[in-house]
Amino acid sequence: MEGAVICFGLFITGTILQLTVGSVNTILFQFPVNLIFAGIYWVCMLIMHLNKKRSAIIRWLSGMEASLTAIGAFLLMVLIMGLNRQTPVQSDIHPDGIVADIGFSQLTSSWSFLLIFLYMVTILLLTTLRKGLKFKIANIGFLLNHIGLSVVLWGAILGSGDMQRLHMVAQTGNPEWRASDTMGKISELPLAIQLEQFTIDEYPPKVMVIDNFTGVSLPNGKPEVLSMENDSLNGKLLDWQLTGSKYLPRAAWIQGRYISYQNEGATAALYVKAKNLKSGAKKEGWVSYGSFMFPHQALELDNGKSLVMPPCEPKRFASTVTVFTKEGKSIPATIEVNKPLKVNGWKIYLLGYDESRGRWSKTCTFELVKDPWLPVVYTGIVLMLAGAFHLFLFTKTRRKKI
Amino acid sequence: MTWDYFGWIVLASSLCWTAGALIAWKETSRPLAVGITASGILLFFLFIIGLWISLERPPLRTLGETRLWYSFFLPLVGLITYIRWNYRWILSFSTLMAIVFCVINLLKPEIHNKTLMPALQSPWFAPHVIVYMFAYAVLGAAFLVALYLLWKQKSKSTAIKYMELSDNLVYVGIAFLTIGMLFGAIWAKEAWGHYWSWDPKETWAAATWLGYLLYIHLRKHQPESHTAALGIVIFAFVLLQICWFGINYLPAAQGSSIHVYNM
């Protein structure tokens, strides 16, 4: 009961703060402010813990009821986040109305969320101290889970102010030293990226039948496609038997036909022979998805239907780059999706490319991320993983028949 | 092995599971119940491996493919529970639920093509999703136990024994939820630059996780209030369903999740 009152009080306080001073700004929470805050906070916690015999409130805060209400209140905040559409902090959209005013549209930077989160973290820390300072081997699972979660959350809290996420647009043949943050502020970095080459590996081309008037792929609502296998097309699509007789993975459209062409702007082209299995009608011609240089090409079948080749699905995006550092080092590397590059404490991610040029893109957008608190978070994750395995392996068992 | 064989595999596997469940219920022979259920599971698993080989990628991308793993893990969890705790009814429940998910997959198959977008090409892909599907299956079993207990009045001693089963299942379930979530965090750091971004999928995963944490803490605090605890198991399972596929329909999550891979 007391717990519910405290959480409600925190929520009201947070909402009043939200309405008067606006959202929480984490920019002020940078090193060393965050560390000083955390230091004072931890000392307070320790003092509170050592005085628990004298104060019923402190004992209550490290108790089960407080934990329950804190988890419940935080769950409610997370549900609000899940049920109400969130707008990114850096976006230009500023939702209005009462729901947005009390911080529900950007919940993670609202005061009510922050206060309830800190309340939960406080109780987690006091509970951990209560059991942790009187170490018993029987408590090992409890400690791994609670210390692990504490460490992860503190790594995240301290990191929220210090983490840098910057965007850099790198071009071929030109090292780029500048990057912009989420608010659009441009700064010069101690490292530069020069794009050497960007490539997209693609899955084999496929064909489908569309309605000429609506552009919808057929059958309506459940479109069928026929994929090429081992560079050849052979199969049935709707009423048509399709055979690919000539395939050019890199082609150019010149004077009414496709020829092999290896340079910039090349597209894939396939010469298809189609036979209608019902009417016996025959059609043949090129299909191609085109590129920024060449138009796409469809093969008209009958009754307002055409055979088309949609753009191939990407299999791999990769940028070969050279990274230059202020110390004069130059590092050749390949950056792929899921394979960021680590340089001098920065992680460099491939974020985007010039989509109008596709695989012939001459620019790539990279995201550069620095989170000095990441090792702390990973330490916590390892502890939590150990805690989870402990929970699984040492779950109490019972072999009695019901 | 392509998707075309799925109907036959479902028929054969569910016959094995049903037979195993009946034998366990009648208490005819424990080894026979275990053996016949296990062969159904093995057959189903071989189908998944075959599909994996024919698709040239792990079959974990579409919702239908995750349902496939779910219908594999449910009987497996049922079997482990049966072997470990010897509840004779658990196989009937897990069989029923697995068949339901197989039927959904038969009626609403997703397009199973070979493509796997670069965002999913990571060593973390298979462990992250498989661990989650296992957790979902265990928590599905906990949900069934909760329904069973709330529905039927039990004597006090029986109720306490069932609550122990519920505890065990939730503990195993949340252990795997935690592992899946942490694997996801490590992967997210490699793929998206941050270990936690409050993407709708992550938000609902956190809500699910907190729901089961609430159960565990309530059980420690008030071991005798069974109804409240079982109510939380049901509520948390609803959160789990929203996290798994409900966000595809939730207006607040439309177009804002990067956890969407159905095409």
XYZ file of C-alpha atoms in Angstrom:
665
model
C 0.000 0.000 0.000
C 2.739 2.460 1.034
C 4.598 1.500 -2.130
C 1.645 2.343 -4.344
C 1.295 5.723 -2.612
C 5.002 6.466 -3.101
C 4.843 5.529 -6.813
C 1.722 7.602 -7.327
C 3.410 10.516 -5.552
C 6.480 10.166 -7.780
C 4.264 10.055 -10.843
C 2.411 13.238 -9.822
C 5.674 15.013 -8.958
C 7.133 13.963 -12.289
C 4.077 15.147 -14.173
C 4.140 18.552 -12.437
C 7.849 18.891 -13.251
C 7.104 17.918 -16.843
C 4.412 20.585 -17.160
C 6.571 23.299 -15.579
C 10.168 22.695 -16.721
C 9.630 20.397 -19.740
C 11.447 17.203 -20.659
C 14.590 15.812 -19.048
C 17.770 16.899 -20.801
C 20.563 14.331 -20.623
C 23.147 16.708 -22.134
C 23.823 18.112 -18.649
C 24.508 14.600 -17.427
C 27.937 14.332 -19.078
C 31.224 13.409 -17.440
C 32.092 14.396 -14.734
C 28.605 15.475 -13.611
C 27.198 11.959 -14.036
C 30.022 10.385 -12.044
C 29.748 12.961 -9.231
C 25.986 12.415 -9.089
C 26.467 8.641 -9.010
C 29.184 8.917 -6.346
C 27.019 11.019 -4.038
C 24.072 8.726 -4.698
C 26.009 5.543 -3.877
C 27.432 7.074 -0.676
C 23.880 8.050 0.354
C 22.729 4.511 -0.344
C 25.532 3.050 1.739
C 24.794 5.435 4.629
C 21.114 4.541 4.397
C 21.965 0.867 4.369
C 24.211 1.161 7.436
C 21.454 2.985 9.312
C 18.755 0.500 8.482
C 18.484 -0.730 12.062
C 17.438 2.732 13.188
C 14.957 3.474 10.448
C 11.890 1.500 9.538
C 11.609 3.371 6.243
C 15.023 2.211 5.066
C 14.218 -1.345 6.091
C 10.958 -1.104 4.162
C 12.773 0.214 1.073
C 14.956 -2.889 0.878
C 11.987 -5.174 1.441
C 9.818 -7.274 -0.787
C 6.800 -4.990 -0.814
C 8.863 -2.050 -2.058
C 10.324 -4.254 -4.830
C 6.877 -5.383 -5.881
C 5.463 -1.886 -6.128
C 8.551 -0.588 -7.908
C 8.404 -3.356 -10.533
C 4.657 -2.843 -10.903
C 4.967 0.925 -11.304
C 7.811 0.601 -13.811
C 5.791 -2.006 -15.723
C 2.928 0.496 -15.943
C 5.276 3.132 -17.356
C 6.586 0.645 -19.939
C 2.990 -0.235 -20.877
C 2.209 3.455 -21.403
C 5.220 3.557 -23.711
C 4.020 0.487 -25.563
C 0.437 1.670 -25.982
C 1.123 5.290 -26.865
C 3.092 6.041 -30.023
C 6.515 7.411 -29.190
C 8.182 10.172 -31.187
C 11.972 10.193 -31.378
C 13.520 13.022 -29.370
C 15.442 14.382 -32.359
C 12.483 14.356 -34.754
C 10.836 17.507 -36.046
C 7.406 16.241 -35.097
C 6.198 17.758 -31.865
C 2.950 16.110 -30.865
C 0.644 18.245 -28.807
C -2.330 17.668 -26.582
C -2.532 16.652 -22.958
C -0.987 13.206 -23.534
C 2.137 14.755 -25.042
C 2.265 17.559 -22.455
C 2.608 15.145 -19.561
C 5.462 13.452 -21.371
C 3.740 10.315 -22.633
C 4.859 10.758 -26.247
C 8.552 10.796 -25.342
C 8.336 8.781 -22.199
C 12.034 7.985 -21.805
C 12.788 11.699 -21.420
C 9.851 12.447 -19.125
C 10.237 13.208 -15.440
C 7.629 10.716 -14.253
C 9.442 7.881 -16.076
C 12.796 9.032 -14.716
C 11.589 9.290 -11.101
C 9.929 5.894 -11.125
C 12.974 4.393 -12.823
C 15.266 5.892 -10.159
C 12.931 4.643 -7.441
C 13.217 1.121 -8.871
C 17.006 1.429 -9.181
C 17.219 2.675 -5.572
C 15.234 -0.246 -4.247
C 17.258 -2.642 -6.368
C 20.485 -1.214 -4.938
C 19.283 -1.276 -1.296
C 18.040 -4.841 -1.682
C 21.318 -5.905 -3.250
C 23.286 -4.247 -0.435
C 21.125 -5.938 2.202
C 21.851 -9.405 0.891
C 25.255 -8.736 -0.680
C 27.011 -7.461 2.401
C 26.112 -10.612 4.274
C 27.412 -13.032 1.663
C 26.076 -16.550 1.764
C 26.643 -19.189 -0.899
C 22.910 -19.867 -0.995
C 22.363 -16.318 -2.221
C 24.612 -16.635 -5.253
C 21.751 -16.730 -7.765
C 20.033 -13.766 -6.140
C 23.279 -11.785 -6.166
C 24.187 -12.574 -9.791
C 20.757 -11.448 -10.958
C 20.466 -8.347 -8.786
C 24.073 -7.140 -9.016
C 24.056 -7.878 -12.755
C 20.901 -5.848 -13.327
C 22.229 -3.012 -11.114
C 25.477 -2.886 -13.071
C 23.673 -2.909 -16.438
C 21.288 -0.148 -15.353
C 24.088 2.013 -13.904
C 26.141 1.522 -17.054
C 23.107 2.683 -19.024
C 22.420 5.646 -16.694
C 26.007 6.885 -16.793
C 26.211 6.175 -20.513
C 23.041 8.127 -21.324
C 24.918 11.412 -20.900
C 28.313 10.383 -22.261
C 27.272 8.350 -25.266
C 27.951 10.001 -28.608
C 26.121 8.980 -31.775
C 27.227 10.877 -34.842
C 26.409 10.626 -38.522
C 29.026 11.064 -41.200
C 28.479 11.147 -44.947
C 31.655 9.843 -46.580
C 32.431 10.092 -50.274
C 34.698 8.239 -52.638
C 38.130 9.730 -53.038
C 37.767 12.271 -50.259
C 38.436 11.805 -46.532
C 35.648 13.232 -44.372
C 36.496 14.511 -40.886
C 33.156 16.094 -39.963
C 30.112 14.455 -38.452
C 26.796 15.724 -37.147
C 24.985 14.766 -33.953
C 21.282 14.056 -33.557
C 20.520 17.762 -33.196
C 22.356 18.515 -36.440
C 25.393 20.125 -34.793
C 28.538 19.515 -36.865
C 31.866 18.788 -35.254
C 35.299 17.695 -36.407
C 36.447 14.266 -35.257
C 39.878 12.813 -34.486
C 39.320 10.373 -37.344
C 38.261 10.550 -40.969
C 36.619 8.085 -43.348
C 37.226 7.844 -47.050
C 34.918 5.606 -49.013
C 36.823 3.416 -51.468
C 33.957 1.396 -52.837
C 30.408 0.488 -51.934
C 28.922 -2.816 -53.080
C 25.597 -4.585 -52.823
C 25.501 -8.351 -53.336
C 22.050 -9.380 -54.432
C 19.842 -12.444 -54.416
C 19.089 -13.861 -57.881
C 16.538 -11.955 -59.944
C 12.898 -13.024 -59.940
C 9.899 -12.303 -62.102
C 6.243 -11.691 -61.353
C 3.055 -10.811 -63.201
C 1.440 -7.434 -62.590
C -1.783 -5.763 -63.626
C -0.875 -2.984 -66.090
C -3.497 -0.583 -64.811
C -3.158 -0.921 -61.065
C 0.465 -2.053 -60.906
C -0.599 -4.676 -58.339
C 1.288 -7.960 -58.458
C -0.886 -11.013 -59.109
C -2.711 -13.013 -57.843
C -4.165 -10.121 -55.910
C -3.293 -10.261 -52.220
C -1.160 -13.374 -52.578
C 1.436 -12.499 -55.202
C 3.494 -15.284 -56.736
C 7.057 -14.923 -57.858
C 9.400 -17.147 -59.835
C 13.066 -16.910 -58.877
C 16.056 -17.674 -61.036
C 18.181 -20.564 -59.872
C 21.776 -21.021 -61.028
C 21.376 -18.192 -63.535
C 18.430 -19.777 -65.304
C 14.677 -19.328 -65.196
C 12.355 -22.220 -65.727
C 8.904 -22.676 -64.261
C 5.254 -21.849 -64.141
C 3.778 -18.549 -63.027
C -0.021 -18.173 -63.087
C -1.030 -19.653 -66.478
C 2.331 -19.100 -68.101
C 5.234 -21.463 -68.659
C 8.356 -19.295 -68.512
C 11.843 -20.043 -69.807
C 14.772 -17.656 -69.665
C 16.867 -17.986 -72.783
C 19.509 -15.326 -72.176
C 20.618 -13.793 -68.906
C 22.890 -10.776 -68.516
C 23.688 -10.024 -64.852
C 25.292 -6.702 -65.914
C 23.626 -5.157 -68.917
C 22.942 -1.896 -70.731
C 19.928 -1.042 -72.873
C 21.240 0.117 -76.232
C 19.176 0.576 -79.380
C 16.282 -1.639 -78.420
C 18.193 -4.528 -76.894
C 20.359 -5.440 -73.957
C 24.082 -6.012 -74.261
C 26.620 -7.067 -71.692
C 28.007 -3.996 -69.909
C 30.224 -3.944 -66.827
C 30.325 -0.254 -66.004
C 28.480 2.116 -63.731
C 24.717 2.017 -64.008
C 24.520 -1.561 -65.294
C 21.294 -3.464 -64.643
C 20.310 -7.122 -64.864
C 18.336 -8.278 -67.920
C 16.682 -11.546 -68.841
C 15.218 -12.640 -72.164
C 12.077 -14.633 -71.411
C 10.002 -16.939 -73.598
C 6.470 -17.294 -72.246
C 3.778 -19.724 -73.291
C 0.217 -19.583 -72.036
C -0.748 -23.105 -70.959
C -4.463 -22.456 -71.521
C -4.627 -20.473 -74.746
C -1.292 -21.554 -76.215
C -0.356 -17.927 -76.865
C 3.365 -17.212 -77.028
C 5.236 -14.074 -76.044
C 8.883 -13.281 -75.711
C 11.059 -10.346 -74.805
C 13.380 -8.711 -72.289
C 12.601 -7.958 -68.680
C 14.812 -5.807 -66.479
C 14.493 -3.774 -63.296
C 16.569 -0.922 -64.706
C 18.890 1.404 -62.871
C 19.417 5.118 -62.482
C 20.726 5.093 -66.071
C 18.381 2.685 -67.820
C 14.582 2.389 -67.675
C 12.950 -0.796 -66.438
C 11.626 -3.187 -69.042
C 8.441 -5.281 -68.887
C 7.137 -8.008 -71.185
C 3.488 -7.509 -72.076
C 1.537 -10.773 -71.809
C -2.198 -10.429 -72.436
C -5.420 -9.045 -70.944
C -3.622 -6.071 -69.493
C -1.008 -8.147 -67.700
C 2.757 -7.851 -67.868
C 5.748 -9.838 -66.726
C 8.187 -7.713 -64.727
C 11.437 -8.158 -62.837
C 11.299 -6.365 -59.474
C 14.586 -5.069 -58.006
C 16.663 -7.872 -56.504
C 16.704 -8.263 -52.762
C 19.992 -7.298 -51.166
C 22.138 -10.051 -49.695
C 25.016 -7.994 -48.411
C 25.892 -4.319 -48.130
C 29.589 -3.601 -47.810
C 31.743 -0.502 -47.857
C 35.480 -0.712 -48.292
C 36.947 2.330 -46.613
C 40.184 3.855 -45.421
C 40.059 5.333 -41.943
C 42.592 8.061 -41.130
C 43.447 9.045 -37.571
C 44.920 12.301 -36.281
C 48.081 10.369 -35.357
C 48.654 9.776 -39.048
C 47.571 6.157 -39.262
C 45.558 4.953 -42.230
C 43.513 1.800 -41.740
C 41.964 -0.056 -44.681
C 38.792 -1.923 -43.694
C 35.452 -3.269 -44.828
C 32.326 -2.210 -42.955
C 29.158 -4.260 -43.332
C 25.754 -4.343 -41.726
C 26.185 -6.363 -38.504
C 29.963 -5.954 -38.793
C 30.940 -2.530 -37.461
C 34.551 -1.359 -37.396
C 36.271 -0.493 -34.111
C 38.773 2.372 -34.185
C 40.112 4.318 -31.171
C 37.065 3.681 -28.988
C 34.623 4.435 -31.807
C 32.401 1.885 -33.446
C 31.636 2.710 -37.061
C 28.396 1.362 -38.558
C 27.226 1.327 -42.144
C 23.923 3.176 -41.979
C 22.935 4.096 -45.514
C 23.900 4.838 -49.097
C 22.619 6.878 -52.004
C 19.567 4.795 -52.873
C 18.951 6.530 -56.187
C 22.267 5.111 -57.434
C 21.958 1.777 -55.640
C 25.065 -0.331 -55.836
C 26.758 2.442 -57.810
C 26.427 4.809 -54.865
C 29.382 7.169 -54.368
C 28.426 8.163 -50.838
C 27.738 6.217 -47.695
C 26.330 7.351 -44.378
C 28.156 5.981 -41.376
C 27.138 6.115 -37.772
C 29.958 6.627 -35.286
C 29.191 5.573 -31.744
C 31.259 6.057 -28.632
C 29.994 4.769 -25.301
C 32.753 4.796 -22.676
C 30.468 2.958 -20.247
C 29.892 -0.006 -22.534
C 32.363 -2.288 -20.672
C 30.324 -1.676 -17.502
C 27.116 -2.692 -19.293
C 28.780 -5.811 -20.705
C 30.065 -6.766 -17.241
C 26.496 -6.540 -15.975
C 25.236 -8.574 -18.939
C 27.742 -11.351 -18.166
C 26.621 -11.394 -14.506
C 22.949 -11.522 -15.549
C 23.650 -14.346 -18.002
C 25.334 -16.289 -15.197
C 22.310 -15.510 -13.002
C 19.906 -16.737 -15.670
C 21.818 -20.007 -16.112
C 21.840 -20.424 -12.337
C 18.082 -19.865 -12.245
C 17.566 -22.485 -14.933
C 19.954 -25.120 -13.585
C 19.090 -24.872 -9.911
C 15.334 -24.527 -10.140
C 13.959 -26.599 -7.312
C 12.745 -29.945 -8.524
C 10.121 -32.298 -7.262
C 9.273 -35.742 -8.427
C 5.930 -36.442 -6.892
C 2.923 -37.644 -8.692
C -0.162 -35.506 -8.842
C 12.761 -30.838 -47.510
C 10.446 -28.047 -48.589
C 7.331 -26.561 -47.044
C 5.130 -28.788 -49.268
C 5.782 -31.726 -46.927
C 4.698 -29.814 -43.845
C 1.156 -31.244 -43.786
C 2.423 -34.833 -43.697
C 5.001 -34.066 -41.035
C 2.304 -32.421 -38.900
C 0.080 -35.464 -39.333
C 2.806 -37.928 -38.338
C 4.210 -35.854 -35.478
C 0.851 -34.991 -33.975
C -0.159 -38.674 -34.092
C 2.996 -39.486 -32.096
C 2.349 -36.646 -29.645
C -1.297 -37.593 -29.183
C -0.393 -41.247 -28.600
C 2.309 -40.217 -26.114
C -0.129 -37.924 -24.313
C -2.753 -40.675 -24.053
C -0.246 -43.207 -22.742
C 1.024 -40.694 -20.168
C -2.529 -39.846 -19.069
C -3.529 -43.516 -18.694
C -0.194 -44.197 -16.975
C 0.273 -47.322 -19.109
C 3.998 -47.033 -19.576
C 6.233 -44.091 -18.834
C 9.123 -45.092 -21.135
C 6.668 -45.686 -23.993
C 5.056 -42.258 -23.517
C 8.486 -40.617 -23.462
C 9.760 -42.611 -26.455
C 6.786 -42.050 -28.717
C 6.564 -38.326 -27.901
C 10.313 -37.986 -28.450
C 10.087 -39.612 -31.886
C 7.371 -37.129 -32.895
C 9.611 -34.293 -31.729
C 12.604 -35.759 -33.569
C 10.639 -36.058 -36.799
C 9.487 -32.452 -36.471
C 13.045 -31.347 -35.745
C 14.344 -33.181 -38.827
C 11.772 -31.301 -40.891
C 13.043 -27.989 -39.492
C 16.634 -28.977 -40.318
C 15.540 -30.016 -43.813
C 13.761 -26.697 -44.306
C 16.862 -24.915 -43.028
C 19.014 -26.690 -45.638
C 16.582 -26.126 -48.501
C 16.146 -22.430 -47.659
C 19.914 -22.010 -47.207
C 19.242 -19.858 -44.139
C 17.844 -20.454 -40.625
C 14.039 -20.698 -40.855
C 13.484 -18.002 -38.245
C 12.656 -14.925 -40.272
C 8.901 -14.834 -40.689
C 6.223 -15.144 -38.023
C 5.215 -18.480 -39.554
C 8.752 -19.738 -39.134
C 8.833 -18.692 -35.481
C 5.507 -20.548 -35.025
C 7.222 -23.599 -36.479
C 9.837 -23.494 -33.707
C 7.120 -22.858 -31.161
C 5.278 -26.026 -32.187
C 8.588 -27.865 -31.911
C 9.477 -26.519 -28.464
C 6.036 -26.981 -26.868
C 6.088 -30.799 -26.925
C 9.773 -30.680 -25.970
C 9.022 -28.534 -22.913
C 6.068 -30.788 -22.137
C 8.320 -33.832 -22.366
C 11.022 -32.289 -20.158
C 8.373 -31.307 -17.594
C 6.928 -34.825 -17.749
C 10.337 -36.456 -17.269
C 11.474 -34.017 -14.584
C 8.293 -33.582 -12.544
C 6.079 -36.423 -13.732
C 2.809 -34.580 -14.342
C 0.730 -37.005 -16.360
C -1.524 -34.356 -17.972
C 1.204 -32.017 -19.228
C 1.728 -33.892 -22.521
C -1.950 -33.541 -23.426
C -1.736 -29.789 -22.995
C 1.522 -29.350 -24.869
C 0.271 -31.585 -27.705
C -2.962 -29.649 -28.021
C -1.173 -26.317 -28.113
C 1.478 -27.533 -30.574
C -1.230 -28.815 -32.928
C -3.047 -25.481 -32.731
C 0.115 -23.673 -33.865
C 0.743 -26.249 -36.611
C -2.798 -25.749 -37.898
C -2.302 -21.965 -37.933
C 0.802 -22.552 -40.034
C -1.092 -24.885 -42.373
C -3.924 -22.405 -42.851
C -1.792 -19.299 -43.047
C 1.637 -20.219 -44.377
C 3.989 -17.326 -44.862
C 6.002 -16.971 -48.026
C 9.064 -19.062 -47.436
C 11.679 -17.728 -49.807
C 15.396 -17.930 -49.470
C 16.168 -14.304 -48.909
C 17.625 -13.164 -45.634
C 18.171 -9.448 -45.352
C 21.634 -8.274 -44.314
C 20.286 -7.027 -40.956
C 19.559 -10.647 -39.967
C 22.845 -12.109 -41.160
C 24.541 -12.439 -37.818
C 25.741 -15.272 -35.584
C 23.330 -13.898 -32.974
C 20.242 -14.437 -35.140
C 19.629 -18.136 -34.443
C 20.452 -18.151 -30.689
C 18.429 -14.985 -30.038
C 15.243 -16.270 -31.681
C 15.561 -19.931 -30.680
C 16.136 -19.064 -27.013
C 13.123 -16.753 -27.121
C 10.913 -19.398 -28.742
C 11.925 -21.896 -26.055
C 11.092 -19.346 -23.345
C 7.728 -18.659 -25.015
C 6.969 -22.381 -25.033
C 7.825 -22.811 -21.333
C 5.769 -19.755 -20.424
C 2.974 -21.095 -22.609
C 3.011 -24.195 -20.406
C 2.945 -21.960 -17.300
C -0.075 -20.182 -18.784
C -1.893 -23.504 -19.236
C -1.122 -24.502 -15.660
C -2.457 -21.145 -14.439
C -5.684 -21.559 -16.409
C -6.099 -25.121 -15.118
C -5.568 -24.007 -11.518
C -7.871 -20.990 -11.699
C -10.592 -23.008 -13.367
C -10.638 -26.001 -11.055
C -10.829 -25.739 -7.306
C -8.117 -27.828 -5.712
C -7.524 -29.007 -2.192
C -4.952 -26.904 -0.398
C -2.126 -29.442 -0.594
C -2.684 -30.121 -4.296
C -2.836 -26.397 -5.007
C 0.515 -25.893 -3.292
C 2.066 -28.645 -5.404
C 0.714 -27.084 -8.603
C 1.976 -23.677 -7.549
C 5.419 -25.266 -7.303
C 5.085 -26.416 -10.907
C 4.025 -22.913 -11.886
C 7.076 -21.499 -10.061
C 9.402 -23.941 -11.778
C 8.043 -23.167 -15.231
C 8.175 -19.406 -14.684
C 11.746 -19.646 -13.364
C 12.896 -21.612 -16.395
C 10.873 -19.338 -18.677
C 12.255 -16.093 -17.300
C 15.790 -17.504 -17.312
C 15.458 -18.047 -21.065
C 13.645 -14.734 -21.588
C 16.597 -13.045 -19.894
C 19.148 -14.912 -22.008
C 17.213 -14.090 -25.197
C 16.949 -10.440 -24.218
C 20.656 -10.135 -23.365
C 21.680 -11.880 -26.596
C 19.410 -9.415 -28.352
C 21.108 -6.508 -26.569
C 24.578 -7.668 -27.598
C 23.387 -8.188 -31.184
C 21.653 -4.795 -31.260
C 24.941 -3.158 -30.264
C 26.638 -4.820 -33.255
C 23.840 -4.162 -35.721
C 22.165 -0.894 -34.705
C 24.735 0.879 -32.566
C 22.965 0.656 -29.229
C 22.087 -2.218 -26.939
C 18.650 -0.854 -26.071
C 16.560 1.590 -28.111
C 12.988 1.175 -26.798
C 11.867 -0.110 -30.178
C 8.236 -1.328 -29.773
C 9.437 -4.953 -29.741
C 11.931 -4.115 -27.012
C 9.353 -2.153 -25.031
C 6.949 -5.085 -25.012
C 9.772 -7.537 -24.297
C 10.651 -5.428 -21.253
C 6.985 -5.370 -20.200
C 6.778 -9.169 -20.517
C 9.960 -9.622 -18.528
C 8.745 -7.243 -15.790
C 5.425 -9.101 -15.668
C 7.139 -12.389 -14.826
C 9.477 -10.622 -12.375
C 6.350 -9.371 -10.635
C 5.121 -12.970 -10.340
C 8.399 -14.176 -8.833
C 8.500 -11.369 -6.264
C 4.846 -11.769 -5.355
C 5.348 -15.493 -4.792
C 8.208 -14.749 -2.396
C 6.271 -12.004 -0.639
C 2.868 -13.672 -0.297
C 3.191 -17.394 -1.053
C -0.433 -18.021 -0.079
C -2.124 -15.598 -2.493
C -2.402 -18.026 -5.391
C -5.096 -16.266 -7.382
C -3.179 -13.000 -7.672
C -0.021 -14.849 -8.725
C -1.851 -16.919 -11.349
C -3.578 -13.768 -12.577
C -0.140 -12.265 -13.184
C 0.948 -15.362 -15.152
C -2.043 -14.890 -17.452
C -1.502 -11.144 -17.743
C 2.220 -11.593 -18.474
C 1.381 -14.172 -21.144
C -0.895 -11.626 -22.819
C 2.032 -9.171 -22.805
C 4.170 -11.920 -24.342
C 1.674 -12.418 -27.161
C 1.646 -8.671 -27.866
C 5.435 -8.719 -27.971
C 5.562 -11.752 -30.271
C 2.997 -10.797 -32.905
C 0.491 -8.373 -31.363
C 2.674 -5.377 -32.178
C 2.021 -6.101 -35.860
C -1.560 -5.007 -35.203
C -1.022 -2.447 -32.451
C -1.674 1.092 -33.775
C 1.008 2.619 -31.517
C 3.673 0.360 -33.032
C 2.772 0.663 -36.728
C 5.715 1.553 -38.902
C 7.955 2.401 -35.988
C 9.529 -0.974 -35.273
C 12.707 -2.148 -36.970
C 11.966 -5.663 -35.707
C 9.793 -6.408 -38.764
C 11.030 -8.965 -41.268
C 7.904 -10.318 -42.928
C 7.660 -9.537 -46.577
